[in-house]
JSON list of C-alpha atoms in Angstrom, two decimals:
[
{"chain": "A", "resi": 1, "resn": "MET", "atom": "CA", "xyz": [0.00, 0.00, 0.00]},
{"chain": "A", "resi": 2, "resn": "SER", "atom": "CA", "xyz": [1.09, 3.48, -0.66]},
{"chain": "A", "resi": 3, "resn": "GLN", "atom": "CA", "xyz": [1.19, 6.17, 1.97]},
{"chain": "A", "resi": 4, "resn": "LEU", "atom": "CA", "xyz": [-1.85, 7.82, 0.44]},
{"chain": "A", "resi": 5, "resn": "ALA", "atom": "CA", "xyz": [-3.83, 4.58, 0.67]},
{"chain": "A", "resi": 6, "resn": "ASP", "atom": "CA", "xyz": [-2.71, 4.14, 4.29]},
{"chain": "A", "resi": 7, "resn": "PHE", "atom": "CA", "xyz": [-3.78, 7.70, 5.04]},
{"chain": "A", "resi": 8, "resn": "GLU", "atom": "CA", "xyz": [-7.24, 7.15, 3.50]},
{"chain": "A", "resi": 9, "resn": "CYS", "atom": "CA", "xyz": [-7.64, 3.91, 5.43]},
{"chain": "A", "resi": 10, "resn": "SER", "atom": "CA", "xyz": [-6.78, 5.74, 8.67]},
{"chain": "A", "resi": 11, "resn": "ARG", "atom": "CA", "xyz": [-9.26, 8.52, 7.86]},
{"chain": "A", "resi": 12, "resn": "ARG", "atom": "CA", "xyz": [-12.04, 5.96, 7.29]},
{"chain": "A", "resi": 13, "resn": "TRP", "atom": "CA", "xyz": [-11.18, 4.21, 10.54]},
{"chain": "A", "resi": 14, "resn": "ILE", "atom": "CA", "xyz": [-11.24, 7.51, 12.48]},
{"chain": "A", "resi": 15, "resn": "ALA", "atom": "CA", "xyz": [-14.58, 8.49, 10.90]},
{"chain": "A", "resi": 16, "resn": "ALA", "atom": "CA", "xyz": [-16.06, 5.10, 11.82]},
{"chain": "A", "resi": 17, "resn": "GLU", "atom": "CA", "xyz": [-14.81, 5.43, 15.41]},
{"chain": "A", "resi": 18, "resn": "GLN", "atom": "CA", "xyz": [-16.30, 8.93, 15.67]},
{"chain": "A", "resi": 19, "resn": "ARG", "atom": "CA", "xyz": [-19.68, 7.61, 14.42]},
{"chain": "A", "resi": 20, "resn": "ARG", "atom": "CA", "xyz": [-19.59, 4.81, 17.00]},
{"chain": "A", "resi": 21, "resn": "GLU", "atom": "CA", "xyz": [-18.81, 7.27, 19.78]},
{"chain": "A", "resi": 22, "resn": "GLU", "atom": "CA", "xyz": [-21.63, 9.58, 18.68]},
{"chain": "A", "resi": 23, "resn": "GLU", "atom": "CA", "xyz": [-24.04, 6.62, 18.68]},
{"chain": "A", "resi": 24, "resn": "ARG", "atom": "CA", "xyz": [-22.87, 5.62, 22.16]},
{"chain": "A", "resi": 25, "resn": "GLN", "atom": "CA", "xyz": [-23.43, 9.16, 23.43]},
{"chain": "A", "resi": 26, "resn": "ARG", "atom": "CA", "xyz": [-26.89, 9.35, 21.85]},
{"chain": "A", "resi": 27, "resn": "GLY", "atom": "CA", "xyz": [-27.79, 6.03, 23.46]},
{"chain": "A", "resi": 28, "resn": "ALA", "atom": "CA", "xyz": [-26.58, 7.21, 26.85]},
{"chain": "A", "resi": 29, "resn": "ALA", "atom": "CA", "xyz": [-28.53, 10.46, 26.53]},
{"chain": "A", "resi": 30, "resn": "ALA", "atom": "CA", "xyz": [-31.71, 8.61, 25.52]},
{"chain": "A", "resi": 31, "resn": "ARG", "atom": "CA", "xyz": [-31.48, 6.11, 28.38]},
{"chain": "A", "resi": 32, "resn": "PRO", "atom": "CA", "xyz": [-33.91, 6.86, 31.18]},
{"chain": "A", "resi": 33, "resn": "PRO", "atom": "CA", "xyz": [-32.30, 7.88, 34.47]},
{"chain": "A", "resi": 34, "resn": "ALA", "atom": "CA", "xyz": [-31.65, 5.17, 37.04]},
{"chain": "A", "resi": 35, "resn": "PRO", "atom": "CA", "xyz": [-34.35, 5.02, 39.71]},
{"chain": "A", "resi": 36, "resn": "GLY", "atom": "CA", "xyz": [-33.48, 6.50, 43.07]},
{"chain": "A", "resi": 37, "resn": "TRP", "atom": "CA", "xyz": [-34.65, 3.41, 44.94]},
{"chain": "A", "resi": 38, "resn": "VAL", "atom": "CA", "xyz": [-34.99, -0.22, 43.94]},
{"chain": "A", "resi": 39, "resn": "ILE", "atom": "CA", "xyz": [-36.86, -3.15, 45.48]},
{"chain": "A", "resi": 40, "resn": "GLU", "atom": "CA", "xyz": [-35.51, -6.61, 44.76]},
{"chain": "A", "resi": 41, "resn": "GLN", "atom": "CA", "xyz": [-38.21, -9.25, 44.41]},
{"chain": "A", "resi": 42, "resn": "ALA", "atom": "CA", "xyz": [-37.99, -12.88, 45.56]},
{"chain": "A", "resi": 43, "resn": "LEU", "atom": "CA", "xyz": [-37.09, -15.62, 43.08]},
{"chain": "A", "resi": 44, "resn": "ASP", "atom": "CA", "xyz": [-40.68, -16.69, 42.50]},
{"chain": "A", "resi": 45, "resn": "GLY", "atom": "CA", "xyz": [-41.93, -13.13, 42.08]},
{"chain": "A", "resi": 46, "resn": "HIS", "atom": "CA", "xyz": [-44.87, -13.72, 44.41]},
{"chain": "A", "resi": 47, "resn": "SER", "atom": "CA", "xyz": [-43.14, -13.82, 47.80]},
{"chain": "A", "resi": 48, "resn": "PRO", "atom": "CA", "xyz": [-42.41, -10.64, 49.71]},
{"chain": "A", "resi": 49, "resn": "ALA", "atom": "CA", "xyz": [-39.55, -8.43, 48.58]},
{"chain": "A", "resi": 50, "resn": "VAL", "atom": "CA", "xyz": [-36.02, -9.44, 49.53]},
{"chain": "A", "resi": 51, "resn": "TYR", "atom": "CA", "xyz": [-34.05, -6.17, 49.70]},
{"chain": "A", "resi": 52, "resn": "VAL", "atom": "CA", "xyz": [-34.38, -2.43, 49.29]},
{"chain": "A", "resi": 53, "resn": "HIS", "atom": "CA", "xyz": [-31.46, -0.85, 47.41]},
{"chain": "A", "resi": 54, "resn": "ILE", "atom": "CA", "xyz": [-30.31, 2.64, 46.53]},
{"chain": "A", "resi": 55, "resn": "GLY", "atom": "CA", "xyz": [-30.62, 3.09, 42.76]},
{"chain": "A", "resi": 56, "resn": "GLY", "atom": "CA", "xyz": [-27.36, 2.17, 41.06]},
{"chain": "A", "resi": 57, "resn": "CYS", "atom": "CA", "xyz": [-26.31, -0.34, 43.73]},
{"chain": "A", "resi": 58, "resn": "HIS", "atom": "CA", "xyz": [-24.03, -2.92, 42.15]},
{"chain": "A", "resi": 59, "resn": "MET", "atom": "CA", "xyz": [-25.69, -5.71, 44.15]},
{"chain": "A", "resi": 60, "resn": "THR", "atom": "CA", "xyz": [-29.13, -5.41, 42.55]},
{"chain": "A", "resi": 61, "resn": "GLY", "atom": "CA", "xyz": [-30.18, -8.41, 40.52]},
{"chain": "A", "resi": 62, "resn": "LYS", "atom": "CA", "xyz": [-32.48, -8.94, 37.57]},
{"chain": "A", "resi": 63, "resn": "ARG", "atom": "CA", "xyz": [-35.62, -9.16, 39.72]},
{"chain": "A", "resi": 64, "resn": "CYS", "atom": "CA", "xyz": [-35.67, -5.49, 40.67]},
{"chain": "A", "resi": 65, "resn": "ARG", "atom": "CA", "xyz": [-38.06, -2.64, 40.03]},
{"chain": "A", "resi": 66, "resn": "GLY", "atom": "CA", "xyz": [-37.59, 1.05, 40.58]},
{"chain": "A", "resi": 67, "resn": "VAL", "atom": "CA", "xyz": [-39.77, 2.68, 43.23]},
{"chain": "A", "resi": 68, "resn": "GLN", "atom": "CA", "xyz": [-40.34, 6.12, 44.70]},
{"chain": "A", "resi": 69, "resn": "ARG", "atom": "CA", "xyz": [-38.69, 7.21, 47.94]},
{"chain": "A", "resi": 70, "resn": "ASP", "atom": "CA", "xyz": [-41.88, 6.79, 49.98]},
{"chain": "A", "resi": 71, "resn": "GLN", "atom": "CA", "xyz": [-42.35, 3.22, 48.67]},
{"chain": "A", "resi": 72, "resn": "ALA", "atom": "CA", "xyz": [-38.77, 2.31, 49.63]},
{"chain": "A", "resi": 73, "resn": "LEU", "atom": "CA", "xyz": [-39.26, 3.84, 53.05]},
{"chain": "A", "resi": 74, "resn": "ARG", "atom": "CA", "xyz": [-42.55, 1.95, 53.53]},
{"chain": "A", "resi": 75, "resn": "ALA", "atom": "CA", "xyz": [-40.88, -1.33, 52.51]},
{"chain": "A", "resi": 76, "resn": "LEU", "atom": "CA", "xyz": [-38.14, -0.82, 55.10]},
{"chain": "A", "resi": 77, "resn": "VAL", "atom": "CA", "xyz": [-40.67, 0.05, 57.80]},
{"chain": "A", "resi": 78, "resn": "ASP", "atom": "CA", "xyz": [-42.70, -3.04, 56.83]},
{"chain": "A", "resi": 79, "resn": "GLY", "atom": "CA", "xyz": [-39.70, -5.29, 57.41]},
{"chain": "A", "resi": 80, "resn": "VAL", "atom": "CA", "xyz": [-38.02, -5.68, 54.02]},
{"chain": "A", "resi": 81, "resn": "ASP", "atom": "CA", "xyz": [-34.27, -5.95, 54.61]},
{"chain": "A", "resi": 82, "resn": "ALA", "atom": "CA", "xyz": [-31.99, -3.11, 53.58]},
{"chain": "A", "resi": 83, "resn": "CYS", "atom": "CA", "xyz": [-29.12, -4.04, 51.27]},
{"chain": "A", "resi": 84, "resn": "PRO", "atom": "CA", "xyz": [-26.04, -4.43, 53.48]},
{"chain": "A", "resi": 85, "resn": "TYR", "atom": "CA", "xyz": [-23.82, -2.91, 50.76]},
{"chain": "A", "resi": 86, "resn": "CYS", "atom": "CA", "xyz": [-25.58, 0.30, 49.73]},
{"chain": "A", "resi": 87, "resn": "ARG", "atom": "CA", "xyz": [-27.39, 0.75, 53.09]},
{"chain": "A", "resi": 88, "resn": "PRO", "atom": "CA", "xyz": [-30.57, 2.53, 51.94]},
{"chain": "A", "resi": 89, "resn": "GLY", "atom": "CA", "xyz": [-31.83, 2.76, 55.52]},
{"chain": "A", "resi": 90, "resn": "THR", "atom": "CA", "xyz": [-29.06, 5.25, 56.31]},
{"chain": "A", "resi": 91, "resn": "GLU", "atom": "CA", "xyz": [-29.94, 7.35, 53.26]},
{"chain": "A", "resi": 92, "resn": "LEU", "atom": "CA", "xyz": [-33.64, 7.24, 54.11]},
{"chain": "A", "resi": 93, "resn": "GLY", "atom": "CA", "xyz": [-33.06, 8.05, 57.77]},
{"chain": "A", "resi": 94, "resn": "VAL", "atom": "CA", "xyz": [-34.29, 4.69, 59.08]},
{"chain": "A", "resi": 95, "resn": "LEU", "atom": "CA", "xyz": [-32.13, 3.40, 61.88]},
{"chain": "A", "resi": 96, "resn": "ASP", "atom": "CA", "xyz": [-32.12, -0.25, 62.96]}
]
């Protein structure tokens, strides 16, 4: 390959990378915000909730749903365990 061909190849590669980055940024901007509070459901989906998490907690599983602050607080008051990692009870002002 000549230098000119190498240069054109590099330009195409850079343009493709820029398009990918723009797509990634558009996807991130279009994504809905993470919920402030999350309730983790039991395995069967019918049993009482397992944990209350702060939104974005790395310990949440696939059986979670976002809830409002008052719902998370009510769940803690009703006896649902607080995640021992993100400690939502501290954030919500509920002390054990």
